[in-house]
Amino acid sequence: MGTSRDGDESRQRVKFTDERVCKSHLLNCCPHDILSGTRMDLGECSKIHDLALRADYEIASKERDLFFELDAVDHLESFIVDCDRRTELAKKRLAETQEEISAEVAAKAEKVHELNEEIGKLLAKAEQLGAEGNVDEAQTVLQEVEKVRTKKKDAEEEYRNSMPASSFQQQKLRVCEVCSAYLGLHDNDRRLADHFGGKLHLGFIQIREKLEQLKKTVQDKQERRNQERLRRREEREREERMKKRTKSRSRERKRSRSRDRERDRERRRRRSRSASREKRRSRSRSKERERRRRHRSRSRSRSRHSREHSHKSSRDRDRERDSKRSSSERRSDGLNGRTESRRHDDREAGEI
């Protein structure tokens, strides 16, 4: 499957992501494909339609979101807006051309139209079930159709009694809200089944349903994307907070280390100062001891000198005393000798 199939190089030149490729076709909802062959056939799409590119997209979309739904939503919305605009214009033309009726009669006619629409939808459903082989379910739907036909008959009777016979015979048209086709009040069941089971009406239903489905898909994807962005933002904020905490903790650790280093330096300075003081004290004590020692040595030398001096002086005094004593003794001895000599002389003289 895909453009790489069979080695076709010419098809590989255009990728499904190319702007020239119809994104609605990739999502299988392009109105040009859906309404092809109806009275509202839009012709060929201006963008590239290729089933191989759709296969490539389906494979790639399983791996990642490509958000091609946004392009498809814009395309289908513009188409539906144009269809609704045509529906309003058709209603306006009908209001201008058809005979004006009272609100009560219009409400009764509207009820008949609603029952016609319900019958047409049920008949189309019964035909589809019969084609699929679900005979029992188709029979059940046909029984419901009979009940609705009975209600329609009563509604037509009320509508007929509410207006003149001449006016009742006139065909009252109504614009289909889905495909903007004209529906008659007196359309038979075959006509109603052909309309509500026809390709045009079912195609518009498919387009409208696909548009609502794509809107829901886009909304869900946007919510998931917003949640993912929110989650990523919360993760980034959490990471930033963690980084800030880490930085603050790192700064705090640095500050703490700086404070510790400062305290260590302060301790070392204190120790250095205390050591210096201790050294100074030791030196001062040493000096003091040295001074004291010198003082004691000087004191000892002085005392020794003084003792020696005093001893010398005492010895000198003793010597002086001795010398004085000896001198006095010598003097006394001399005197005594002289006295004795005089006495001797005197004795000798006496003797003589």
PDB file of N, CA and C in Angstrom, residues 188-238:
ATOM      1  N   ASN A 188     -45.718  11.089  -2.203  1.00  0.00           N
ATOM      2  CA  ASN A 188     -46.024   9.711  -1.804  1.00  0.00           C
ATOM      3  C   ASN A 188     -44.802   9.082  -1.138  1.00  0.00           C
ATOM      4  N   ASP A 189     -45.035   7.860  -0.671  1.00  0.00           N
ATOM      5  CA  ASP A 189     -43.974   7.190   0.082  1.00  0.00           C
ATOM      6  C   ASP A 189     -42.753   6.899  -0.787  1.00  0.00           C
ATOM      7  N   ARG A 190     -43.008   6.560  -2.063  1.00  0.00           N
ATOM      8  CA  ARG A 190     -41.887   6.261  -2.949  1.00  0.00           C
ATOM      9  C   ARG A 190     -41.008   7.484  -3.154  1.00  0.00           C
ATOM     10  N   ARG A 191     -41.643   8.608  -3.320  1.00  0.00           N
ATOM     11  CA  ARG A 191     -40.896   9.866  -3.489  1.00  0.00           C
ATOM     12  C   ARG A 191     -40.131  10.196  -2.226  1.00  0.00           C
ATOM     13  N   LEU A 192     -40.739  10.009  -1.083  1.00  0.00           N
ATOM     14  CA  LEU A 192     -40.068  10.292   0.185  1.00  0.00           C
ATOM     15  C   LEU A 192     -38.899   9.330   0.413  1.00  0.00           C
ATOM     16  N   ALA A 193     -39.120   8.045   0.103  1.00  0.00           N
ATOM     17  CA  ALA A 193     -38.044   7.074   0.280  1.00  0.00           C
ATOM     18  C   ALA A 193     -36.884   7.373  -0.652  1.00  0.00           C
ATOM     19  N   ASP A 194     -37.197   7.767  -1.900  1.00  0.00           N
ATOM     20  CA  ASP A 194     -36.122   8.099  -2.833  1.00  0.00           C
ATOM     21  C   ASP A 194     -35.314   9.297  -2.358  1.00  0.00           C
ATOM     22  N   HIS A 195     -36.020  10.257  -1.749  1.00  0.00           N
ATOM     23  CA  HIS A 195     -35.286  11.446  -1.289  1.00  0.00           C
ATOM     24  C   HIS A 195     -34.423  11.129  -0.077  1.00  0.00           C
ATOM     25  N   PHE A 196     -35.044  10.584   0.980  1.00  0.00           N
ATOM     26  CA  PHE A 196     -34.310  10.370   2.234  1.00  0.00           C
ATOM     27  C   PHE A 196     -33.331   9.207   2.141  1.00  0.00           C
ATOM     28  N   GLY A 197     -33.545   8.308   1.183  1.00  0.00           N
ATOM     29  CA  GLY A 197     -32.585   7.247   0.979  1.00  0.00           C
ATOM     30  C   GLY A 197     -31.663   7.493  -0.188  1.00  0.00           C
ATOM     31  N   GLY A 198     -31.792   8.676  -0.807  1.00  0.00           N
ATOM     32  CA  GLY A 198     -30.982   8.990  -1.970  1.00  0.00           C
ATOM     33  C   GLY A 198     -29.558   9.390  -1.605  1.00  0.00           C
ATOM     34  N   LYS A 199     -28.699   9.359  -2.609  1.00  0.00           N
ATOM     35  CA  LYS A 199     -27.285   9.655  -2.404  1.00  0.00           C
ATOM     36  C   LYS A 199     -27.058  11.095  -1.997  1.00  0.00           C
ATOM     37  N   LEU A 200     -27.893  12.010  -2.517  1.00  0.00           N
ATOM     38  CA  LEU A 200     -27.706  13.426  -2.180  1.00  0.00           C
ATOM     39  C   LEU A 200     -27.976  13.682  -0.711  1.00  0.00           C
ATOM     40  N   HIS A 201     -29.128  13.233  -0.224  1.00  0.00           N
ATOM     41  CA  HIS A 201     -29.493  13.466   1.168  1.00  0.00           C
ATOM     42  C   HIS A 201     -28.532  12.742   2.113  1.00  0.00           C
ATOM     43  N   LEU A 202     -28.250  11.478   1.827  1.00  0.00           N
ATOM     44  CA  LEU A 202     -27.335  10.720   2.674  1.00  0.00           C
ATOM     45  C   LEU A 202     -25.915  11.296   2.618  1.00  0.00           C
ATOM     46  N   GLY A 203     -25.548  11.825   1.461  1.00  0.00           N
ATOM     47  CA  GLY A 203     -24.236  12.450   1.338  1.00  0.00           C
ATOM     48  C   GLY A 203     -24.112  13.682   2.223  1.00  0.00           C
ATOM     49  N   PHE A 204     -25.167  14.502   2.259  1.00  0.00           N
ATOM     50  CA  PHE A 204     -25.137  15.671   3.138  1.00  0.00           C
ATOM     51  C   PHE A 204     -25.125  15.255   4.603  1.00  0.00           C
ATOM     52  N   ILE A 205     -25.890  14.190   4.900  1.00  0.00           N
ATOM     53  CA  ILE A 205     -25.866  13.690   6.278  1.00  0.00           C
ATOM     54  C   ILE A 205     -24.449  13.237   6.650  1.00  0.00           C
ATOM     55  N   GLN A 206     -23.826  12.522   5.729  1.00  0.00           N
ATOM     56  CA  GLN A 206     -22.458  12.059   5.970  1.00  0.00           C
ATOM     57  C   GLN A 206     -21.502  13.224   6.163  1.00  0.00           C
ATOM     58  N   ILE A 207     -21.653  14.267   5.352  1.00  0.00           N
ATOM     59  CA  ILE A 207     -20.763  15.429   5.476  1.00  0.00           C
ATOM     60  C   ILE A 207     -20.968  16.127   6.810  1.00  0.00           C
ATOM     61  N   ARG A 208     -22.232  16.310   7.179  1.00  0.00           N
ATOM     62  CA  ARG A 208     -22.521  16.999   8.446  1.00  0.00           C
ATOM     63  C   ARG A 208     -22.053  16.183   9.635  1.00  0.00           C
ATOM     64  N   GLU A 209     -22.297  14.880   9.587  1.00  0.00           N
ATOM     65  CA  GLU A 209     -21.837  14.036  10.690  1.00  0.00           C
ATOM     66  C   GLU A 209     -20.320  14.004  10.759  1.00  0.00           C
ATOM     67  N   LYS A 210     -19.692  13.932   9.586  1.00  0.00           N
ATOM     68  CA  LYS A 210     -18.230  13.935   9.570  1.00  0.00           C
ATOM     69  C   LYS A 210     -17.680  15.238  10.115  1.00  0.00           C
ATOM     70  N   LEU A 211     -18.351  16.346   9.808  1.00  0.00           N
ATOM     71  CA  LEU A 211     -17.904  17.645  10.328  1.00  0.00           C
ATOM     72  C   LEU A 211     -17.975  17.667  11.849  1.00  0.00           C
ATOM     73  N   GLU A 212     -19.079  17.175  12.407  1.00  0.00           N
ATOM     74  CA  GLU A 212     -19.205  17.145  13.868  1.00  0.00           C
ATOM     75  C   GLU A 212     -18.165  16.209  14.484  1.00  0.00           C
ATOM     76  N   GLN A 213     -17.928  15.078  13.812  1.00  0.00           N
ATOM     77  CA  GLN A 213     -16.929  14.148  14.305  1.00  0.00           C
ATOM     78  C   GLN A 213     -15.531  14.769  14.285  1.00  0.00           C
ATOM     79  N   LEU A 214     -15.203  15.474  13.201  1.00  0.00           N
ATOM     80  CA  LEU A 214     -13.887  16.115  13.106  1.00  0.00           C
ATOM     81  C   LEU A 214     -13.743  17.219  14.148  1.00  0.00           C
ATOM     82  N   LYS A 215     -14.820  17.970  14.377  1.00  0.00           N
ATOM     83  CA  LYS A 215     -14.762  19.019  15.403  1.00  0.00           C
ATOM     84  C   LYS A 215     -14.465  18.412  16.765  1.00  0.00           C
ATOM     85  N   LYS A 216     -15.157  17.310  17.056  1.00  0.00           N
ATOM     86  CA  LYS A 216     -14.913  16.646  18.348  1.00  0.00           C
ATOM     87  C   LYS A 216     -13.485  16.111  18.416  1.00  0.00           C
ATOM     88  N   THR A 217     -13.005  15.537  17.289  1.00  0.00           N
ATOM     89  CA  THR A 217     -11.630  15.026  17.263  1.00  0.00           C
ATOM     90  C   THR A 217     -10.624  16.149  17.474  1.00  0.00           C
ATOM     91  N   VAL A 218     -10.848  17.279  16.786  1.00  0.00           N
ATOM     92  CA  VAL A 218      -9.935  18.422  16.930  1.00  0.00           C
ATOM     93  C   VAL A 218      -9.955  18.940  18.361  1.00  0.00           C
ATOM     94  N   GLN A 219     -11.160  19.010  18.935  1.00  0.00           N
ATOM     95  CA  GLN A 219     -11.273  19.491  20.314  1.00  0.00           C
ATOM     96  C   GLN A 219     -10.542  18.560  21.274  1.00  0.00           C
ATOM     97  N   ASP A 220     -10.732  17.242  21.070  1.00  0.00           N
ATOM     98  CA  ASP A 220     -10.040  16.279  21.944  1.00  0.00           C
ATOM     99  C   ASP A 220      -8.533  16.382  21.788  1.00  0.00           C
ATOM    100  N   LYS A 221      -8.074  16.491  20.535  1.00  0.00           N
ATOM    101  CA  LYS A 221      -6.631  16.598  20.311  1.00  0.00           C
ATOM    102  C   LYS A 221      -6.070  17.890  20.887  1.00  0.00           C
ATOM    103  N   GLN A 222      -6.835  18.980  20.751  1.00  0.00           N
ATOM    104  CA  GLN A 222      -6.373  20.247  21.324  1.00  0.00           C
ATOM    105  C   GLN A 222      -6.307  20.164  22.844  1.00  0.00           C
ATOM    106  N   GLU A 223      -7.318  19.489  23.434  1.00  0.00           N
ATOM    107  CA  GLU A 223      -7.290  19.325  24.890  1.00  0.00           C
ATOM    108  C   GLU A 223      -6.088  18.489  25.314  1.00  0.00           C
ATOM    109  N   ARG A 224      -5.858  17.390  24.567  1.00  0.00           N
ATOM    110  CA  ARG A 224      -4.688  16.570  24.898  1.00  0.00           C
ATOM    111  C   ARG A 224      -3.399  17.353  24.691  1.00  0.00           C
ATOM    112  N   ARG A 225      -3.381  18.141  23.613  1.00  0.00           N
ATOM    113  CA  ARG A 225      -2.184  18.941  23.353  1.00  0.00           C
ATOM    114  C   ARG A 225      -1.995  19.990  24.437  1.00  0.00           C
ATOM    115  N   ASN A 226      -3.098  20.619  24.853  1.00  0.00           N
ATOM    116  CA  ASN A 226      -2.996  21.616  25.925  1.00  0.00           C
ATOM    117  C   ASN A 226      -2.548  20.962  27.222  1.00  0.00           C
ATOM    118  N   GLN A 227      -3.109  19.774  27.493  1.00  0.00           N
ATOM    119  CA  GLN A 227      -2.685  19.060  28.692  1.00  0.00           C
ATOM    120  C   GLN A 227      -1.212  18.684  28.620  1.00  0.00           C
ATOM    121  N   GLU A 228      -0.789  18.246  27.405  1.00  0.00           N
ATOM    122  CA  GLU A 228       0.613  17.901  27.243  1.00  0.00           C
ATOM    123  C   GLU A 228       1.500  19.128  27.428  1.00  0.00           C
ATOM    124  N   ARG A 229       1.044  20.263  26.847  1.00  0.00           N
ATOM    125  CA  ARG A 229       1.810  21.500  27.026  1.00  0.00           C
ATOM    126  C   ARG A 229       1.846  21.905  28.495  1.00  0.00           C
ATOM    127  N   LEU A 230       0.669  21.786  29.136  1.00  0.00           N
ATOM    128  CA  LEU A 230       0.614  22.124  30.553  1.00  0.00           C
ATOM    129  C   LEU A 230       1.524  21.216  31.360  1.00  0.00           C
ATOM    130  N   ARG A 231       1.505  19.915  31.023  1.00  0.00           N
ATOM    131  CA  ARG A 231       2.368  18.977  31.726  1.00  0.00           C
ATOM    132  C   ARG A 231       3.835  19.313  31.499  1.00  0.00           C
ATOM    133  N   ARG A 232       4.180  19.623  30.226  1.00  0.00           N
ATOM    134  CA  ARG A 232       5.563  19.984  29.932  1.00  0.00           C
ATOM    135  C   ARG A 232       5.961  21.265  30.637  1.00  0.00           C
ATOM    136  N   ARG A 233       5.029  22.235  30.645  1.00  0.00           N
ATOM    137  CA  ARG A 233       5.338  23.489  31.330  1.00  0.00           C
ATOM    138  C   ARG A 233       5.534  23.248  32.827  1.00  0.00           C
ATOM    139  N   GLU A 234       4.655  22.398  33.402  1.00  0.00           N
ATOM    140  CA  GLU A 234       4.823  22.078  34.816  1.00  0.00           C
ATOM    141  C   GLU A 234       6.147  21.375  35.058  1.00  0.00           C
ATOM    142  N   GLU A 235       6.511  20.474  34.109  1.00  0.00           N
ATOM    143  CA  GLU A 235       7.804  19.800  34.253  1.00  0.00           C
ATOM    144  C   GLU A 235       8.948  20.796  34.156  1.00  0.00           C
ATOM    145  N   ARG A 236       8.824  21.737  33.158  1.00  0.00           N
ATOM    146  CA  ARG A 236       9.878  22.750  33.049  1.00  0.00           C
ATOM    147  C   ARG A 236       9.947  23.604  34.306  1.00  0.00           C
ATOM    148  N   GLU A 237       8.768  24.006  34.799  1.00  0.00           N
ATOM    149  CA  GLU A 237       8.760  24.805  36.024  1.00  0.00           C
ATOM    150  C   GLU A 237       9.336  24.012  37.191  1.00  0.00           C
ATOM    151  N   ARG A 238       8.978  22.707  37.244  1.00  0.00           N
ATOM    152  CA  ARG A 238       9.524  21.871  38.303  1.00  0.00           C
ATOM    153  C   ARG A 238      11.040  21.760  38.171  1.00  0.00           C
TER     154      ARG A 238
END
